Coordinates of C-alpha atoms in Angstrom, one line a residue:
M1 CA 232.8 84.9 328.1
A2 CA 236.0 83.0 327.8
Y3 CA 239.5 84.5 328.3
A4 CA 242.7 83.1 326.9
H5 CA 244.9 82.3 329.9
G6 CA 247.8 84.8 329.8
F7 CA 246.6 86.5 326.7
A8 CA 243.9 88.8 328.1
P9 CA 245.7 92.0 327.1
I10 CA 245.8 90.9 323.5
F11 CA 242.2 89.8 322.8
K12 CA 238.9 88.6 324.2
L13 CA 236.7 86.0 322.8
G14 CA 232.9 86.3 323.1
F15 CA 230.9 83.1 322.4
V16 CA 227.2 83.7 321.7
F17 CA 225.3 80.4 321.4
S18 CA 222.1 80.2 319.4
S19 CA 219.4 77.7 319.0
L20 CA 217.7 79.5 316.1
S21 CA 217.8 78.2 312.6
P22 CA 219.8 80.0 310.0
S23 CA 216.7 81.4 308.4
Q24 CA 215.8 83.1 311.6
Q25 CA 219.2 84.9 311.8
S26 CA 220.1 88.1 310.0
Y27 CA 223.6 87.5 308.6
P28 CA 224.0 88.9 305.1
L29 CA 227.3 87.3 304.6
M30 CA 226.4 84.0 306.3
F31 CA 227.1 80.6 304.9
P32 CA 225.9 78.2 307.6
A33 CA 226.2 74.4 307.2
S34 CA 224.2 73.2 310.1
H35 CA 221.4 74.3 312.4
C36 CA 223.3 75.4 315.5
G37 CA 226.5 77.1 316.2
F38 CA 228.1 80.1 317.7
S39 CA 229.0 83.6 316.6
L40 CA 232.5 84.7 317.2
K41 CA 233.1 88.3 318.1
F42 CA 236.5 89.9 318.9
L43 CA 235.7 92.6 321.3
D44 CA 238.8 94.7 321.7
G45 CA 239.8 97.4 319.2
V46 CA 243.5 96.9 319.4
S47 CA 245.2 97.0 316.1
V48 CA 248.0 94.5 315.9
T49 CA 249.8 94.8 312.6
R50 CA 253.5 94.1 312.2
S51 CA 255.7 94.1 309.3
F52 CA 256.5 90.7 307.8
K53 CA 258.4 89.4 304.9
F54 CA 256.4 86.9 302.8
Q55 CA 258.4 84.3 301.1
N56 CA 255.6 83.4 298.6
P57 CA 256.5 85.1 295.3
C58 CA 252.8 85.5 294.5
F59 CA 252.3 87.5 297.6
G60 CA 255.4 89.6 297.2
A61 CA 254.5 90.7 293.7
R62 CA 251.5 92.7 295.1
H63 CA 252.8 95.2 297.6
G64 CA 250.1 97.7 296.6
S65 CA 247.2 95.3 297.4
I66 CA 248.9 94.3 300.7
R67 CA 249.1 97.9 301.8
G68 CA 245.5 98.4 300.8
L69 CA 244.4 95.5 303.0
R70 CA 246.4 96.8 305.9
A71 CA 244.9 100.2 305.5
L72 CA 241.5 98.6 305.8
K73 CA 242.3 97.3 309.3
S74 CA 240.6 94.2 308.0
V75 CA 236.8 94.0 308.3
E76 CA 234.3 93.4 311.0
L77 CA 232.5 90.1 310.4
D78 CA 229.9 88.6 312.7
Q79 CA 230.3 85.2 311.1
F80 CA 228.1 82.2 312.0
V81 CA 230.5 79.3 312.5
T82 CA 228.7 76.0 313.0
S83 CA 229.3 73.6 315.8
D84 CA 228.0 70.2 316.7
D85 CA 228.3 70.8 320.4
E86 CA 227.2 74.0 322.1
E87 CA 229.6 73.3 324.9
D88 CA 232.7 73.3 322.6
E89 CA 235.6 75.2 324.1
M90 CA 238.8 76.2 322.4
S91 CA 241.9 74.2 323.3
E92 CA 245.1 75.7 324.6
G93 CA 246.6 75.0 321.2
F94 CA 244.1 77.4 319.6
F95 CA 245.2 80.3 321.9
E96 CA 248.8 79.5 321.5
A97 CA 248.4 79.5 317.7
I98 CA 246.8 82.9 317.8
E99 CA 249.5 84.3 320.0
E100 CA 252.3 82.9 317.7
L101 CA 250.6 84.2 314.6
E102 CA 250.1 87.6 316.3
R103 CA 253.8 87.9 317.0
M104 CA 254.7 87.3 313.4
T105 CA 258.2 86.3 314.2
R106 CA 257.8 83.2 312.0
E107 CA 256.1 82.3 308.8
P108 CA 252.4 81.5 309.5
S109 CA 252.8 78.2 307.6
D110 CA 255.6 77.2 310.0
V111 CA 253.4 78.0 313.0
L112 CA 250.4 76.0 311.7
E113 CA 252.6 73.1 310.6
E114 CA 254.0 72.8 314.0
M115 CA 250.6 72.9 315.7
N116 CA 248.7 71.0 313.0
D117 CA 247.9 68.0 315.3
R118 CA 246.7 70.2 318.1
L119 CA 244.1 72.2 316.1
S120 CA 240.7 70.9 315.0
A121 CA 239.0 71.9 311.8
R122 CA 236.7 74.2 313.8
E123 CA 239.6 75.9 315.5
L124 CA 241.4 76.5 312.1
Q125 CA 238.2 78.2 310.9
L126 CA 238.2 80.4 313.9
V127 CA 241.8 81.4 313.3
L128 CA 240.6 82.5 309.8
V129 CA 237.8 84.5 311.4
Y130 CA 240.1 86.0 314.0
F131 CA 242.5 87.5 311.5
S132 CA 239.7 88.8 309.3
Q133 CA 238.4 91.0 312.2
D134 CA 238.7 94.8 312.3
G135 CA 242.0 95.7 313.8
R136 CA 243.8 92.5 312.9
D137 CA 246.3 91.7 310.1
S138 CA 244.0 90.6 307.3
W139 CA 246.9 89.3 305.2
C140 CA 247.5 86.6 307.8
A141 CA 244.0 85.3 307.1
L142 CA 245.1 84.8 303.5
E143 CA 248.3 83.0 304.6
V144 CA 246.3 80.7 306.9
F145 CA 243.9 79.9 304.1
D146 CA 246.8 79.2 301.7
W147 CA 248.3 76.8 304.2
L148 CA 244.9 75.0 304.7
R149 CA 244.5 74.6 300.9
K150 CA 248.0 73.2 300.5
E151 CA 247.3 70.8 303.4
N152 CA 244.1 69.8 301.7
R153 CA 242.1 70.9 304.7
V154 CA 239.7 73.2 302.9
D155 CA 236.3 71.6 303.0
K156 CA 233.1 73.2 301.6
E157 CA 232.3 74.9 304.9
T158 CA 235.8 76.5 305.1
M159 CA 235.6 77.6 301.5
E160 CA 232.2 79.3 302.2
L161 CA 233.6 80.9 305.3
M162 CA 236.5 82.4 303.3
V163 CA 234.1 83.6 300.6
A164 CA 232.1 85.3 303.3
I165 CA 235.2 87.0 304.7
M166 CA 236.2 88.1 301.2
C167 CA 232.7 89.6 300.6
G168 CA 233.1 91.5 303.8
W169 CA 236.4 92.9 302.6
V170 CA 235.0 93.9 299.3
K171 CA 232.0 95.6 300.9
K172 CA 234.3 97.6 303.1
L173 CA 236.5 98.6 300.1
I174 CA 233.4 99.9 298.3
H175 CA 231.9 101.6 301.4
E176 CA 235.2 103.4 301.9
Q177 CA 235.3 104.4 298.2
H178 CA 238.5 102.7 297.3
G179 CA 239.3 102.5 293.6
V180 CA 238.1 99.5 291.6
G181 CA 241.8 98.6 291.2
D182 CA 242.0 97.7 294.9
V183 CA 238.9 95.5 294.5
V184 CA 240.4 93.7 291.5
D185 CA 243.7 93.4 293.4
L186 CA 241.8 91.6 296.1
L187 CA 240.4 89.1 293.6
V188 CA 243.9 88.5 292.3
D189 CA 245.2 88.0 295.8
M190 CA 242.4 85.5 296.6
D191 CA 243.2 83.6 293.4
C192 CA 246.8 83.5 294.6
V193 CA 245.9 81.7 297.8
G194 CA 243.6 79.2 295.9
L195 CA 240.2 80.9 296.2
R196 CA 239.5 81.2 292.5
P197 CA 237.8 84.5 291.6
G198 CA 235.5 82.8 289.0
F199 CA 232.4 84.4 287.6
S200 CA 230.4 83.7 290.7
M201 CA 232.8 85.7 292.8
I202 CA 232.9 88.5 290.3
E203 CA 229.1 88.4 290.2
K204 CA 229.0 88.9 294.0
V205 CA 231.2 92.0 293.7
I206 CA 229.0 93.5 290.9
S207 CA 226.0 92.8 293.1
L208 CA 227.7 94.5 296.1
Y209 CA 228.4 97.6 294.0
W210 CA 224.8 97.6 292.7
E211 CA 223.2 97.1 296.1
M212 CA 225.3 99.9 297.6
G213 CA 224.1 102.4 294.9
E214 CA 227.6 102.5 293.2
K215 CA 226.4 101.7 289.7
E216 CA 229.2 103.6 288.0
G217 CA 231.6 101.7 290.2
A218 CA 230.1 98.4 289.0
V219 CA 230.8 99.5 285.4
L220 CA 234.4 100.6 286.2
F221 CA 234.9 97.3 288.0
V222 CA 233.8 95.2 285.1
E223 CA 235.9 97.3 282.7
E224 CA 238.9 96.7 284.9
V225 CA 238.2 93.0 285.1
L226 CA 238.1 92.9 281.3
R227 CA 241.2 95.1 280.9
R228 CA 243.3 92.8 283.2
G229 CA 241.9 89.6 281.7
I230 CA 240.7 88.2 285.1
P231 CA 239.5 84.7 284.3
Y232 CA 235.9 83.7 284.7
A233 CA 233.9 80.7 283.6
Q234 CA 230.2 80.2 284.1
N235 CA 227.8 78.2 281.9
D236 CA 224.1 78.8 281.6
N237 CA 221.6 76.0 281.1
E238 CA 222.3 75.9 277.4
G239 CA 226.1 75.5 277.9
H240 CA 227.0 79.1 276.9
K241 CA 229.6 80.9 278.9
G242 CA 228.4 83.8 281.0
G243 CA 230.5 86.5 282.4
P244 CA 230.7 89.9 284.1
T245 CA 229.6 92.1 281.2
G246 CA 226.5 90.1 280.5
Y247 CA 225.7 89.9 284.2
L248 CA 226.0 93.7 284.6
A249 CA 224.0 94.3 281.4
W250 CA 221.3 92.0 282.9
K251 CA 221.3 94.1 286.1
M252 CA 220.7 97.2 284.0
M253 CA 217.9 95.5 282.1
A254 CA 216.2 94.5 285.4
E255 CA 215.9 98.2 286.2
G256 CA 214.5 99.0 282.8
D257 CA 217.7 100.6 281.4
Y258 CA 217.6 98.6 278.2
R259 CA 219.4 101.3 276.1
G260 CA 222.1 101.6 278.7
A261 CA 222.7 97.8 278.7
V262 CA 223.1 97.9 274.9
R263 CA 225.5 100.9 275.0
L264 CA 227.6 99.2 277.8
V265 CA 228.3 96.1 275.8
I266 CA 229.0 98.0 272.5
R267 CA 231.3 100.5 274.3
F268 CA 233.3 97.7 275.9
R269 CA 233.7 95.9 272.6
E270 CA 234.6 99.0 270.6
S271 CA 237.1 100.1 273.2
G272 CA 239.2 97.0 272.5
L273 CA 238.0 94.9 275.4
K274 CA 236.7 91.4 275.0
P275 CA 233.3 90.9 276.6
E276 CA 232.0 87.4 276.7
V277 CA 229.9 86.3 273.7
Y278 CA 227.0 85.7 276.0
S279 CA 226.9 89.4 276.8
Y280 CA 226.1 90.1 273.1
L281 CA 223.0 87.9 273.4
V282 CA 222.0 89.7 276.6
A283 CA 222.4 93.1 274.8
M284 CA 220.3 91.8 271.8
T285 CA 217.5 90.9 274.3
A286 CA 217.8 94.5 275.6
V287 CA 217.4 95.8 272.0
V288 CA 214.2 93.7 271.7
K289 CA 212.8 95.1 275.0
E290 CA 213.7 98.7 274.1
L291 CA 212.0 98.3 270.6
N292 CA 208.9 96.8 272.3
E293 CA 208.7 99.7 274.8
F294 CA 209.3 102.2 272.1
A295 CA 206.5 100.7 270.0
K296 CA 204.1 100.8 272.9
A297 CA 204.9 104.5 273.5
L298 CA 204.3 105.3 269.9
R299 CA 200.9 103.6 269.9
K300 CA 199.9 105.6 273.0
L301 CA 201.0 108.8 271.3
K302 CA 198.9 108.0 268.2
N303 CA 195.9 107.1 270.3
F304 CA 196.2 110.4 272.2
A305 CA 196.5 112.3 268.9
R306 CA 193.4 110.5 267.5
A307 CA 191.5 111.5 270.7
G308 CA 192.6 115.1 270.2
L309 CA 194.5 115.1 273.5
I310 CA 197.8 116.0 271.8
A311 CA 198.8 117.4 268.4
E312 CA 199.7 115.0 265.6
L313 CA 203.4 114.2 265.2
D314 CA 205.0 116.6 262.7
L315 CA 207.5 115.5 260.1
E316 CA 210.5 116.3 262.4
D317 CA 209.1 114.1 265.1
V318 CA 208.4 111.3 262.7
E319 CA 212.0 111.5 261.4
L320 CA 213.4 111.4 265.0
T321 CA 211.3 108.3 265.9
E322 CA 212.4 106.5 262.7
K323 CA 216.0 107.3 263.4
Y324 CA 215.8 106.1 267.0
Q325 CA 214.3 102.8 265.8
S326 CA 216.8 102.5 263.0
D327 CA 219.7 103.1 265.4
L328 CA 218.4 100.4 267.7
L329 CA 218.1 97.9 264.8
S330 CA 221.6 98.8 263.7
D331 CA 222.9 98.1 267.2
G332 CA 221.1 94.7 267.2
V333 CA 222.6 93.7 263.8
R334 CA 226.1 94.7 265.0
L335 CA 225.7 92.6 268.1
S336 CA 224.5 89.7 266.0
D337 CA 227.5 89.9 263.8
W338 CA 229.8 89.7 266.8
V339 CA 228.0 86.6 268.1
I340 CA 228.4 84.9 264.8
Q341 CA 232.0 86.1 264.5
D342 CA 233.1 85.1 268.0
G343 CA 230.6 82.4 269.1
S344 CA 230.0 78.8 268.1
P345 CA 227.5 77.7 265.4
S346 CA 225.2 76.4 268.2
L347 CA 224.4 80.1 268.9
H348 CA 223.3 80.9 265.4
G349 CA 219.7 79.8 266.0
I350 CA 219.4 82.1 269.0
V351 CA 220.9 85.0 267.0
H352 CA 218.2 84.7 264.3
E353 CA 215.5 84.3 267.0
R354 CA 216.6 87.6 268.6
L355 CA 216.8 89.3 265.2
L356 CA 213.3 88.0 264.4
A357 CA 211.9 89.5 267.6
M358 CA 213.7 92.8 266.8
Y359 CA 212.1 93.1 263.3
I360 CA 208.7 92.1 264.6
C361 CA 208.8 94.8 267.2
A362 CA 210.0 97.3 264.6
G363 CA 207.3 96.2 262.1
H364 CA 209.7 95.2 259.4
G365 CA 208.0 92.4 257.6
I366 CA 210.5 91.4 254.9
E367 CA 213.4 91.3 257.4
A368 CA 211.4 89.3 259.9
E369 CA 210.3 86.8 257.2
R370 CA 214.0 86.3 256.3
Q371 CA 214.9 85.5 259.9
L372 CA 212.1 82.8 259.9
W373 CA 213.8 81.0 257.0
E374 CA 217.3 81.6 258.5
M375 CA 216.2 79.9 261.7
K376 CA 214.8 76.9 259.7
L377 CA 218.2 76.6 257.9
V378 CA 220.1 76.3 261.1
G379 CA 217.7 73.8 262.5
K380 CA 215.7 76.0 264.9
E381 CA 212.0 76.0 264.1
A382 CA 210.1 79.2 265.1
D383 CA 206.8 78.9 266.9
G384 CA 203.7 78.9 264.6
D385 CA 202.4 82.1 266.3
L386 CA 205.5 83.9 265.1
Y387 CA 204.8 82.9 261.5
D388 CA 201.3 84.3 261.9
I389 CA 202.5 87.6 263.3
V390 CA 205.0 88.0 260.5
L391 CA 202.3 87.1 258.0
A392 CA 200.1 89.9 259.4
I393 CA 203.0 92.4 259.2
C394 CA 203.7 91.6 255.6
A395 CA 200.0 91.8 254.7
S396 CA 199.7 95.2 256.4
Q397 CA 202.6 96.4 254.2
K398 CA 201.2 94.7 251.1
E399 CA 204.3 92.6 250.6
A400 CA 202.6 90.2 248.2
T401 CA 205.5 87.9 247.5
A402 CA 206.4 87.4 251.1
T403 CA 202.8 86.9 252.1
A404 CA 202.4 84.2 249.4
R405 CA 205.5 82.4 250.7
L406 CA 204.2 82.4 254.2
L407 CA 200.8 81.2 253.1
T408 CA 202.3 78.0 251.7
R409 CA 202.4 76.7 255.3
L410 CA 198.6 76.4 255.2
E411 CA 198.7 73.6 252.6
I412 CA 199.5 71.1 255.3
A413 CA 198.0 72.9 258.3
S414 CA 195.0 71.7 260.3
S415 CA 191.7 73.4 260.0
P416 CA 192.0 75.3 263.3
Q417 CA 195.5 76.5 262.3
K418 CA 194.3 77.6 258.8
K419 CA 191.5 79.6 260.4
K420 CA 193.9 81.2 262.8
S421 CA 196.5 82.1 260.2
L422 CA 193.8 83.5 257.8
S423 CA 192.5 85.6 260.7
W424 CA 195.9 87.1 261.2
L425 CA 196.2 87.7 257.4
L426 CA 192.8 89.5 257.5
R427 CA 193.7 91.7 260.4
G428 CA 197.0 92.6 258.7
Y429 CA 195.2 93.8 255.6
I430 CA 192.7 95.7 257.7
K431 CA 195.5 97.4 259.7
G432 CA 197.3 98.4 256.4
G433 CA 194.0 99.7 254.9
H434 CA 194.1 97.2 252.1
F435 CA 190.3 96.5 252.1
N436 CA 190.0 94.8 248.6
E437 CA 192.6 92.2 249.8
A438 CA 190.8 92.0 253.1
A439 CA 187.5 91.3 251.4
E440 CA 189.1 88.6 249.3
T441 CA 190.5 87.0 252.5
V442 CA 187.0 87.1 254.1
M443 CA 185.5 85.3 251.1
K444 CA 188.2 82.7 251.0
M445 CA 187.6 82.0 254.7
L446 CA 183.9 81.6 254.0
E447 CA 184.5 79.3 251.1
L448 CA 186.6 77.1 253.5
G449 CA 183.9 77.1 256.1
F450 CA 185.6 79.5 258.5
Y451 CA 183.4 82.4 259.8
P452 CA 185.5 85.5 260.5
E453 CA 185.0 87.4 263.7
Y454 CA 182.1 90.0 263.7
L455 CA 184.5 92.9 264.3
D456 CA 186.7 91.9 261.5
R457 CA 183.8 91.6 259.0
A458 CA 182.4 95.0 260.2
A459 CA 185.8 96.6 259.7
V460 CA 186.1 95.3 256.2
L461 CA 182.6 96.4 255.2
Q462 CA 183.2 99.9 256.7
G463 CA 186.5 100.2 254.8
L464 CA 184.9 99.2 251.5
R465 CA 182.1 101.8 252.0
K466 CA 184.7 104.5 252.3
R467 CA 186.4 103.3 249.1
I468 CA 183.0 103.4 247.4
Q469 CA 182.6 107.0 248.4
Q470 CA 186.0 107.7 246.9
Y471 CA 186.1 105.6 243.8
G472 CA 182.5 104.4 243.2
N473 CA 183.4 100.7 242.8
L474 CA 180.6 98.6 244.3
D475 CA 181.7 95.1 243.1
A476 CA 183.8 94.0 246.0
Y477 CA 181.3 95.4 248.5
I478 CA 178.2 93.7 246.9
K479 CA 180.0 90.4 246.5
L480 CA 181.1 90.4 250.1
L481 CA 177.6 91.2 251.3
Q482 CA 176.2 88.3 249.2
M483 CA 178.8 85.9 250.7
C484 CA 178.1 87.0 254.2
G485 CA 174.4 86.7 253.6
K486 CA 174.7 83.1 252.4
N487 CA 176.7 82.2 255.6

């Protein structure tokens, strides 16, 4: 325990040295830069806040946020501050600087300028930590950081320390249920002193809301960020700008709330806000996932109905399911229009890829086939498996023209690919109950030297037998039996 000579009534400094590595410590807001250091704790609970007139016009323009920070009594932060020497002791200059800044009879920048040569980089970091503590004047920490930035004394470690302090302030604001306006004010104030509230910082705030169970607060926060036009800039691996709306939508998707993510993005756009273009792509992905989950649920219901476990879906149920699917597709198309309207041409291939996935999940063969050609036109080739899936969907719906177009790919395909595509075609016909076309496909495969799977052949023969019982036409059945017998 070290005491500042002559300043004991004002504060105490407790130095706790540690030989543990950062991974062995438990500091949720810790940004260590080396393997050893000390934790700085201010042990008294004395609140020293005095009025002070700030000359910086950027500060003076935000009286509300200043009052909000003072009301917080700062934040308690057990910050891991690195040190190369466990025997480091604070100089007399450090304690004098603290005392002068506590008095607030002069501008903090004047005090620090006067004592610049007497304070090490480590001591300046500790001054930051001191004024971020509970019961201290938080605004002074911003003044200190602003001076450090202007003096070009903000290195990576100091920047990480200030980010950690800010996260602590934000967490306290959320915990004490301050309005989102106060949180956004803090971002603006941090920008004012040179800590840019870019997307990474906004992302941290969204995560804090989410982790603390304040999901509605996260939505209101992002809405306020968009309303005020707080700048953000973050690129993904493909060079597309991310932002708060897309990140929040992604958080919702991660918890399975796909419909909620779609509605969030659409609501922001339709209320006159300007979500980033990337958020529309995130929402389109959510549409795909929701359609996929919806299709799985419908298949389960149909299986239960066939097993006699539940009643068959009546007409009203069918209409409701069709409307839900139709509404999802409409949302996806609307989002795609916004991407094309607001985004760069480099995104068009991704848009058609998302639309393709949507129509595949919904089982819309013609629309899915169109997206395959749209992708090709913008220079983005779809995977061969996607062509086969769309081929099967079109076959099941007996879309003869579309099926013929898709089959033209087989003219230059290898033998294994031909067999694979024809197998998809066969299964599409079987699923749609088109057994004459399925029989023709089996015979074509046999002529090319491809032997269809046993279950596929059995399904076709069974389907043809049922048609014989209904219509009495034996030709296709006999011809297929002969072909199968030869092979």
